[in-house]
GROMACS .gro file of C-alpha atoms in nm:
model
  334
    1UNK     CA    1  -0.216  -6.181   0.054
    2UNK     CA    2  -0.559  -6.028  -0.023
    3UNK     CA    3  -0.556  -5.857  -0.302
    4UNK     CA    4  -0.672  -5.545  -0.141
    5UNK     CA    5  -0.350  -5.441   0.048
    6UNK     CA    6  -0.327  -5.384   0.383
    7UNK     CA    7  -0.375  -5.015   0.446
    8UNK     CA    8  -0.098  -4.867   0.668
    9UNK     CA    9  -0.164  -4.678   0.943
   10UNK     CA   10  -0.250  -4.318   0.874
   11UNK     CA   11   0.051  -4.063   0.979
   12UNK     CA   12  -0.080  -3.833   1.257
   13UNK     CA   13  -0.122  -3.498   1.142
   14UNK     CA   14   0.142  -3.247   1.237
   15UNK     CA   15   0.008  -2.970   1.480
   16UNK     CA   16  -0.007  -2.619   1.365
   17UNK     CA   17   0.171  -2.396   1.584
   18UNK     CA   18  -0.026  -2.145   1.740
   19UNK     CA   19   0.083  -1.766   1.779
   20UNK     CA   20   0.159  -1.690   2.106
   21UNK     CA   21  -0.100  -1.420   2.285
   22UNK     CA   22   0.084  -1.261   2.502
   23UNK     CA   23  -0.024  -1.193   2.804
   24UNK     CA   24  -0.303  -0.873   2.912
   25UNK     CA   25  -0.106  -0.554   3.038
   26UNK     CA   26   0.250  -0.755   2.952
   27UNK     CA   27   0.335  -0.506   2.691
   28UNK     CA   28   0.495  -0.182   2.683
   29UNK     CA   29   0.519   0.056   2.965
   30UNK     CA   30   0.278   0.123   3.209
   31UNK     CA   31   0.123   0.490   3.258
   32UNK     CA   32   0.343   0.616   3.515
   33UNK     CA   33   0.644   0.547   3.291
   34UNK     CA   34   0.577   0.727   3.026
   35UNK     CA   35   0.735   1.038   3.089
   36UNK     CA   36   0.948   0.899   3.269
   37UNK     CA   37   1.341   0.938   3.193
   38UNK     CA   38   1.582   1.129   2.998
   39UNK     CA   39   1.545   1.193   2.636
   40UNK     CA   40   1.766   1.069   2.353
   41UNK     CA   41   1.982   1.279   2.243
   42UNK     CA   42   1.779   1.259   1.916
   43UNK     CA   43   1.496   1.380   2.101
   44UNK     CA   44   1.673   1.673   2.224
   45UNK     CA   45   1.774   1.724   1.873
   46UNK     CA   46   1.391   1.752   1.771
   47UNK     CA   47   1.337   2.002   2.046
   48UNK     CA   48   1.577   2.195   1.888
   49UNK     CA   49   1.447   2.152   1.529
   50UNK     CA   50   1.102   2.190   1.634
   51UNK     CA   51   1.142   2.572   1.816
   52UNK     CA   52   1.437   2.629   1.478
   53UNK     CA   53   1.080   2.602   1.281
   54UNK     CA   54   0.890   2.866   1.482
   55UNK     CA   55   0.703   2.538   1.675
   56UNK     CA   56   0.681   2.509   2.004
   57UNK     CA   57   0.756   2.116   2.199
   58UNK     CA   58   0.370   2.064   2.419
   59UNK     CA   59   0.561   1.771   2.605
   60UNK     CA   60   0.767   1.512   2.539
   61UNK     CA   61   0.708   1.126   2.592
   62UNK     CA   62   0.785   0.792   2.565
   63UNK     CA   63   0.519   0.559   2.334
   64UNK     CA   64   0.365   0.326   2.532
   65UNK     CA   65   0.373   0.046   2.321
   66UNK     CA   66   0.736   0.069   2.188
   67UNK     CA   67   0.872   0.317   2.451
   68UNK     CA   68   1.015   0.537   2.142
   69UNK     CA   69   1.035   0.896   2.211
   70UNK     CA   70   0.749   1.158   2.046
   71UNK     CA   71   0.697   1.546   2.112
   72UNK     CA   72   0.324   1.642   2.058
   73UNK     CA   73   0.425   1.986   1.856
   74UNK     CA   74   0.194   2.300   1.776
   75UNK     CA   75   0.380   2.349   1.372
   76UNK     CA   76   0.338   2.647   1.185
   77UNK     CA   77   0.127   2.463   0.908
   78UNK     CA   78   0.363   2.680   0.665
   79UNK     CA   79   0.670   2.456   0.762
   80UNK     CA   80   0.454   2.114   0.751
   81UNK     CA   81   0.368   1.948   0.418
   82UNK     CA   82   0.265   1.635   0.244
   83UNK     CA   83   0.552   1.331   0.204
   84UNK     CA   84   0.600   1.398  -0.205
   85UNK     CA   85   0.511   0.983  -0.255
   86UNK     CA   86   0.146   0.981  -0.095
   87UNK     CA   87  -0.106   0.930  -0.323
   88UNK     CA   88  -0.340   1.202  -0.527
   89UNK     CA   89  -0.536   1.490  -0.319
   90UNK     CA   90  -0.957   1.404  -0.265
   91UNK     CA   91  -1.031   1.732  -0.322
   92UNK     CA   92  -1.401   1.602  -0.197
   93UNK     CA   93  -1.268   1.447   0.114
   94UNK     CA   94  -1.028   1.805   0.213
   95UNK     CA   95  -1.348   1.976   0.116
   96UNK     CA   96  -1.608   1.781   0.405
   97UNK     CA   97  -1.341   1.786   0.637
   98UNK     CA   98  -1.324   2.172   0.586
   99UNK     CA   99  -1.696   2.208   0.614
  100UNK     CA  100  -1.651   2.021   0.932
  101UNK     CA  101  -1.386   2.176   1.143
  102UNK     CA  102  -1.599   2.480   1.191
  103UNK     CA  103  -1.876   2.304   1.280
  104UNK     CA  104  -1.708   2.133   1.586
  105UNK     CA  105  -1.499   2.460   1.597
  106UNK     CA  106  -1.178   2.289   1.709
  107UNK     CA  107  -0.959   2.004   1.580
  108UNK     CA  108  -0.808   1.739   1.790
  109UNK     CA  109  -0.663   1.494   1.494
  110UNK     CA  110  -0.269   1.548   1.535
  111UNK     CA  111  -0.060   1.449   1.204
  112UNK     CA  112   0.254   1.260   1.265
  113UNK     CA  113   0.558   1.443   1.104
  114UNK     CA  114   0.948   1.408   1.082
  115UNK     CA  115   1.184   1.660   0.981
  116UNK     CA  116   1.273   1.724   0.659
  117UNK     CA  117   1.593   1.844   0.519
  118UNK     CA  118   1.493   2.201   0.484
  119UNK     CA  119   1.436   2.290   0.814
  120UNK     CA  120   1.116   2.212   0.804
  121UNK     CA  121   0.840   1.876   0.909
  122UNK     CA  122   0.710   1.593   0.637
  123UNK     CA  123   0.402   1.418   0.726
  124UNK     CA  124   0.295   1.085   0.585
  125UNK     CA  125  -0.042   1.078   0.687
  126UNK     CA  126  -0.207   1.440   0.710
  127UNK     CA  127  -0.225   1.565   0.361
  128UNK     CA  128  -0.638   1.609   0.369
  129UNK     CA  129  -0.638   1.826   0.686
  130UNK     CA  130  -0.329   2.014   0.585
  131UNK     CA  131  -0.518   2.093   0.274
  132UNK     CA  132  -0.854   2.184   0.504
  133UNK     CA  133  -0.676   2.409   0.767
  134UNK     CA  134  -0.525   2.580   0.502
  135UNK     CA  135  -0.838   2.650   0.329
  136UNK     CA  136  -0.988   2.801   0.660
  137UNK     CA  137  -0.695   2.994   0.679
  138UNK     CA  138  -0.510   2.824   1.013
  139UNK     CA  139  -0.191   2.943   1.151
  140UNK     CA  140  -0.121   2.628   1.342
  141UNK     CA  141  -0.146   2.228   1.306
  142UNK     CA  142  -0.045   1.994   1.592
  143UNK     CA  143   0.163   1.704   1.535
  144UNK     CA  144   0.300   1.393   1.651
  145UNK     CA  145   0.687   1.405   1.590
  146UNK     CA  146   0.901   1.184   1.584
  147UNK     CA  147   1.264   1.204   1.443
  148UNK     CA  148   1.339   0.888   1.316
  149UNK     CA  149   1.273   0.984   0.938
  150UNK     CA  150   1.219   0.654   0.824
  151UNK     CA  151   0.885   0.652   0.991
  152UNK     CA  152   0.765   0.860   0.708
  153UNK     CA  153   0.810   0.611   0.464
  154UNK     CA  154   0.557   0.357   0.652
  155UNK     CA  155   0.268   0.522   0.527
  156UNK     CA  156   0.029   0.235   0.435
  157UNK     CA  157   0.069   0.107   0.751
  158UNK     CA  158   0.016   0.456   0.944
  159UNK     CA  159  -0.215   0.606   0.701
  160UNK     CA  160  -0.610   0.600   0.885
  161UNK     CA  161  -0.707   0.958   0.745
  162UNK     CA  162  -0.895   0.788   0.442
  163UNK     CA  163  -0.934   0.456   0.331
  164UNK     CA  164  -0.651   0.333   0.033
  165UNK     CA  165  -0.843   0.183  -0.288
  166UNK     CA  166  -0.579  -0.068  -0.472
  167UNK     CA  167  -0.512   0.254  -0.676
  168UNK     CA  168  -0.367   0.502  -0.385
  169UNK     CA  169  -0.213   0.165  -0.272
  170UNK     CA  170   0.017   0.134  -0.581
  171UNK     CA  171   0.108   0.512  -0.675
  172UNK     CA  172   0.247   0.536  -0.295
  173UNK     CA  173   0.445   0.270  -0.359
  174UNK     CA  174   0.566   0.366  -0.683
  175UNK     CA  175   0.650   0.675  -0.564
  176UNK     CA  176   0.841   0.530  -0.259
  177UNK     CA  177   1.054   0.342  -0.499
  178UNK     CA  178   1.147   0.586  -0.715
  179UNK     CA  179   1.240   0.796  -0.419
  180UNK     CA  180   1.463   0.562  -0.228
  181UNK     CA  181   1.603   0.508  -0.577
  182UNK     CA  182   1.725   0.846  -0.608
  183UNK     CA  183   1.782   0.881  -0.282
  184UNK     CA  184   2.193   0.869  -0.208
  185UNK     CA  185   2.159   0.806   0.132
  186UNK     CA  186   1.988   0.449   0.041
  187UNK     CA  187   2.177   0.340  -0.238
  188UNK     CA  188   2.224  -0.050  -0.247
  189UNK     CA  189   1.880  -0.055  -0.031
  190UNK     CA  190   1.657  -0.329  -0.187
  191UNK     CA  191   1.268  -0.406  -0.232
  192UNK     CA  192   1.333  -0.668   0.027
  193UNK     CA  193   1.510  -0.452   0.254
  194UNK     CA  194   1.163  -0.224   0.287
  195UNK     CA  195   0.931  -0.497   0.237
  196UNK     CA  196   0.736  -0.351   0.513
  197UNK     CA  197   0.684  -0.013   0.357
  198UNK     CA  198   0.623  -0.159   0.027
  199UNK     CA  199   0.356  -0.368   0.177
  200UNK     CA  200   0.346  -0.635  -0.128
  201UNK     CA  201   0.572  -0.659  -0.432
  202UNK     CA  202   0.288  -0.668  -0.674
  203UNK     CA  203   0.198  -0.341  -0.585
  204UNK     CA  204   0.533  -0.171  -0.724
  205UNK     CA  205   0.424  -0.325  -1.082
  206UNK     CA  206   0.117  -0.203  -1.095
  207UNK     CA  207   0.182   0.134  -0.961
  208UNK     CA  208   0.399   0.183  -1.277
  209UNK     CA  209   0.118   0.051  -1.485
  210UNK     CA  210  -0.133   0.368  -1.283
  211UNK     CA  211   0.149   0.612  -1.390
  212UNK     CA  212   0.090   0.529  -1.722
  213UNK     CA  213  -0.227   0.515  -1.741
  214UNK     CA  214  -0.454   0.656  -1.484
  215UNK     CA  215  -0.750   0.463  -1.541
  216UNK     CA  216  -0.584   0.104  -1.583
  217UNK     CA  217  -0.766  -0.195  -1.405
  218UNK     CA  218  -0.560  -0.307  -1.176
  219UNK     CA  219  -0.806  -0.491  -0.958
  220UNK     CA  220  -0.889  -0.714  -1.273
  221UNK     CA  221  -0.499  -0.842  -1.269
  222UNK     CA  222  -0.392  -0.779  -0.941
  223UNK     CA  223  -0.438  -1.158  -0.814
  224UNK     CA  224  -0.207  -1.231  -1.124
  225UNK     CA  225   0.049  -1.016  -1.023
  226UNK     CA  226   0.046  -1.089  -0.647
  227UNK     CA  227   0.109  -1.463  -0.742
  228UNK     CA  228   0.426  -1.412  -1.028
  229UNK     CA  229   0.574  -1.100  -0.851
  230UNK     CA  230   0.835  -1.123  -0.529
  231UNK     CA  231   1.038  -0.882  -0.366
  232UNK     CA  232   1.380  -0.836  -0.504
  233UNK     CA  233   1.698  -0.856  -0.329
  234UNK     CA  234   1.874  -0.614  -0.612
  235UNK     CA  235   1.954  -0.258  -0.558
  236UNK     CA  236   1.629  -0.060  -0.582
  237UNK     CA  237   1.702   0.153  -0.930
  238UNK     CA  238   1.777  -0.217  -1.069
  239UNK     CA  239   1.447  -0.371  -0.972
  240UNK     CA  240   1.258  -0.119  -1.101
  241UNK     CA  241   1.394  -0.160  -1.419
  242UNK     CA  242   1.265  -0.500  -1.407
  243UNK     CA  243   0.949  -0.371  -1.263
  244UNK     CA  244   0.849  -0.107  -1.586
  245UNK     CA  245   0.948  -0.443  -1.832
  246UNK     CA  246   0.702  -0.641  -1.646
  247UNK     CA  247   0.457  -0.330  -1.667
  248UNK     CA  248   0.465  -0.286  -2.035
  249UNK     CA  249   0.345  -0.654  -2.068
  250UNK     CA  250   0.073  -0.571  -1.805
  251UNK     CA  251  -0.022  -0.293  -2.015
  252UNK     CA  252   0.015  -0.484  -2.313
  253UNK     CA  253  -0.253  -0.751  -2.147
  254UNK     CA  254  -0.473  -0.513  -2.060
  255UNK     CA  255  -0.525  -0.390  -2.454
  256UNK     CA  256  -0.581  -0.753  -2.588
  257UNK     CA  257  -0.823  -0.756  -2.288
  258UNK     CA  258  -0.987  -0.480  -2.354
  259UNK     CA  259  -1.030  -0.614  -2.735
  260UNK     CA  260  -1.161  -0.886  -2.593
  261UNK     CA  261  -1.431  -0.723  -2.374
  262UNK     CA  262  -1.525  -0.553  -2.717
  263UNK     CA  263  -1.636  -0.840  -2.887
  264UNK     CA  264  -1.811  -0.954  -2.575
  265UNK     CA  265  -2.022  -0.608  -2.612
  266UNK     CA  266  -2.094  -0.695  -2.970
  267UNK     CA  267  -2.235  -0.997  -2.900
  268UNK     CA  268  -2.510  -0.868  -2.695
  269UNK     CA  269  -2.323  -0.866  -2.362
  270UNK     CA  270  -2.341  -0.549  -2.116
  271UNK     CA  271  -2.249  -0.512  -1.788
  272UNK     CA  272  -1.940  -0.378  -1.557
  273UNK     CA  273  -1.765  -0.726  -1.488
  274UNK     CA  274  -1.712  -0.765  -1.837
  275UNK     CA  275  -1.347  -0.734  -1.765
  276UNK     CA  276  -1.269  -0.954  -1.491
  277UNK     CA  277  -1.482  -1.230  -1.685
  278UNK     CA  278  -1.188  -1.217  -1.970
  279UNK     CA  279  -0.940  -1.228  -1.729
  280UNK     CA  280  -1.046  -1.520  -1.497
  281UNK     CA  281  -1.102  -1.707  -1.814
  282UNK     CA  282  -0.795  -1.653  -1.937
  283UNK     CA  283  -0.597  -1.690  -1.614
  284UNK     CA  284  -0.352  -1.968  -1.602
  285UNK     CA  285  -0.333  -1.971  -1.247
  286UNK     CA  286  -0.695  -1.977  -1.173
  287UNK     CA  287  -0.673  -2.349  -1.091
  288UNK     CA  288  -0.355  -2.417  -0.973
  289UNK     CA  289  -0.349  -2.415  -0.572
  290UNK     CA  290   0.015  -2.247  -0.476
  291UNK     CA  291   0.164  -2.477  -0.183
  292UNK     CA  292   0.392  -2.281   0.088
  293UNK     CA  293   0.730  -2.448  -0.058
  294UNK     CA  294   0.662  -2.404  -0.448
  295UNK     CA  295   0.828  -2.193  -0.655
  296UNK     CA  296   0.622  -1.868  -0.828
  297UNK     CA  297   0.467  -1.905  -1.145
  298UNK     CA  298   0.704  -1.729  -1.431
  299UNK     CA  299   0.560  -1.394  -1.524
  300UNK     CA  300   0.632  -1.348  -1.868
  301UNK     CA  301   0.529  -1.713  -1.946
  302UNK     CA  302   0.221  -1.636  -1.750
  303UNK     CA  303   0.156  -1.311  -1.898
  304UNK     CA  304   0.202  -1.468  -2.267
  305UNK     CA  305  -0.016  -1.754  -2.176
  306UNK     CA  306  -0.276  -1.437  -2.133
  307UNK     CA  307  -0.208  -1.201  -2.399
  308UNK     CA  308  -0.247  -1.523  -2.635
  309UNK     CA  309  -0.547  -1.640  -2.444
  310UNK     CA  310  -0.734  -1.319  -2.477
  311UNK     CA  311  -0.636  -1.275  -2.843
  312UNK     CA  312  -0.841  -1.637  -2.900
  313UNK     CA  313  -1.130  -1.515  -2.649
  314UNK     CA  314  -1.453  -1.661  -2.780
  315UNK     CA  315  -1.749  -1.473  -2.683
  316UNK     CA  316  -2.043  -1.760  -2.729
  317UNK     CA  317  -1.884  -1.977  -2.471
  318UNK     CA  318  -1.991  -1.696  -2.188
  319UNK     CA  319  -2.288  -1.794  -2.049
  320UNK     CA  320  -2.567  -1.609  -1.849
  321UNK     CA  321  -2.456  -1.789  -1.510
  322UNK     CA  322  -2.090  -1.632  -1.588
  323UNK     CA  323  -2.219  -1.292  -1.542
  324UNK     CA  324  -2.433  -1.359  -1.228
  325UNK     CA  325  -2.131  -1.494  -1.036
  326UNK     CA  326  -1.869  -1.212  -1.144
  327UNK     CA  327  -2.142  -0.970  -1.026
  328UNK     CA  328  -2.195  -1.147  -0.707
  329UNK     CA  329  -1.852  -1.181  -0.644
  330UNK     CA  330  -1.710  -0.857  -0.758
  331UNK     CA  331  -1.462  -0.691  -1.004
  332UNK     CA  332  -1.189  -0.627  -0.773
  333UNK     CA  333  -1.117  -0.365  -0.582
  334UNK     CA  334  -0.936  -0.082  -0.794
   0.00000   0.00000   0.00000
């Protein structure tokens, strides 16, 4: 035999399979059917809680996309308020959207609410123009209700009034946790069980780290996180046990870090992606390419591997080419 050996044929490649689209005008009801039928008795019920609150039901319908019921409501904009988990108040965002409204001198953006416990409506996604009609003085906001009250906790995914930095991402989240937590109504629920409202596990981590400190970098670690953190299946006031450990090393990180930035100042070095320069450096996982099937990185071995990595952080090996590619590329969004 040659001693080159006779290659075997090369195994075909297996296919990806491809979503299936469906279909145009296949989904949903049409037009015609969408006030069409009786309501649920739970939208009856909302009728009823609605004019309880002083409101009055416009109509009632059926979604188009999921055929769900909704009642476009005029609210007393006494009775509506803020879910308590969204994130902070942009006092300059309420602000220009109160200049505006008189401008245009009539506002057509609804709010989605659910009933609260107190007689009253929760919305998840109008806290800005709650906070401008009230500041022009308004009687009256008009909502989208619904009364399934678990919509209210799907705020990332509903939320379109402003734009969430990795910052508003994380306190939300946090402060979903720690209200399903102490909720009694959801004990035993998990992370996993509300991975959708969570949006990604990382998130609940970091979002203990932003209670603790306000002006923590999460961007700079946030890739770290994502890859070492998963959604647990324990009871929610468990995980988050788990969740403030793993946040105390984060924070931890972050001061060795910052140390480690300081040198890099004293050594001649100034500019804003000082940060994220320490960290990529440092980052175990920077070159290791996760495959679907393999098991997460540890995080307290990872986190170690950093702490002790940025404690050892050598400022002559950064070079001038370091800092023109963290600029280009970016610090990460916080």
């Amino acid at each position: 035999m040659s001693p080159r050996a006779k290659q075997l044929p090369k195994k075909p490649a297996t296919p990806r399979k491809r979503k299936t689209k469906p279909a145009a005008g296949s989904v949903g009801l049409e037009a015609s059917e969408v006030t069409g039928g009786a309501p649920t008795a739970a939208a009856v019920q909302l009728r009823a809680q609605i004019e309880a609150a002083g409101g009055t039901e416009i109509a009632a319908y059926r979604e188009p996309f999921g055929g769900f019921w909704v009642a476009l409501a005029a609210l007393p904009l006494a009775k509506v308020k803020p879910t308590p988990y969204q994130r902070e108040l942009s006092k300059a965002h309420a602000e220009r959207l109160a200049t505006v409204i008189p401008k245009v001198g009539r506002f057509l953006d609804p709010v989605i609410a659910v009933p609260d416990d107190d007689g009253g409506f929760i919305t998840p996604n109008g806290m800005h123009r709650l906070s401008a009609l009230g500041s022009l003085g308004a009687k009256t906001i008009i909502a989208l209700v619904m009364p399934e009250p678990e919509i209210a906790f799907r705020i990332l995914a509903l939320n379109t009034e402003k734009a969430h930095n990795l910052k508003d991402k994380a306190l939300e989240v946090i402060r979903m946790a720690r209200a399903i937590a102490a909720d009694p109504k959801k004990t035993g629920t998990s992370e996993a069980d509300v991975a959708f409202e969570l949006e990604q596990a990382s998130l609940i981590t970091l979002g203990v780290c932003y209670e603790t400190n306000a002006r923590f970098s999460g961007g700079a670690y946030n890739s770290v996180v994502a890859r070492t953190e998963a959604f647990s299946t324990e009871p929610m006031a468990e995980s988050l046990e788990l969740r403030e450990a793993h946040a105390q090393r984060l924070l931890e990180l972050d001061v060795a870090v910052t140390a480690a930035v300081g040198r890099l100042k004293a050594a001649g070095w100034n500019s804003g992606y000082l940060k994220p320069i320490v960290v990529a450096r440092i980052n175990p996982l920077r070159f290791v390419k996760a495959g679907k099937d393999d098991a997460r990185p540890d995080f307290d071995k990872t986190i170690d591997r950093m702490i002790e990595g940025a404690k050892k952080f050598d400022p002559s090996k950064v070079k001038a080419a370091d800092m023109a590619i963290a600029s280009a590329v970016g610090g990460g969004e916080e």
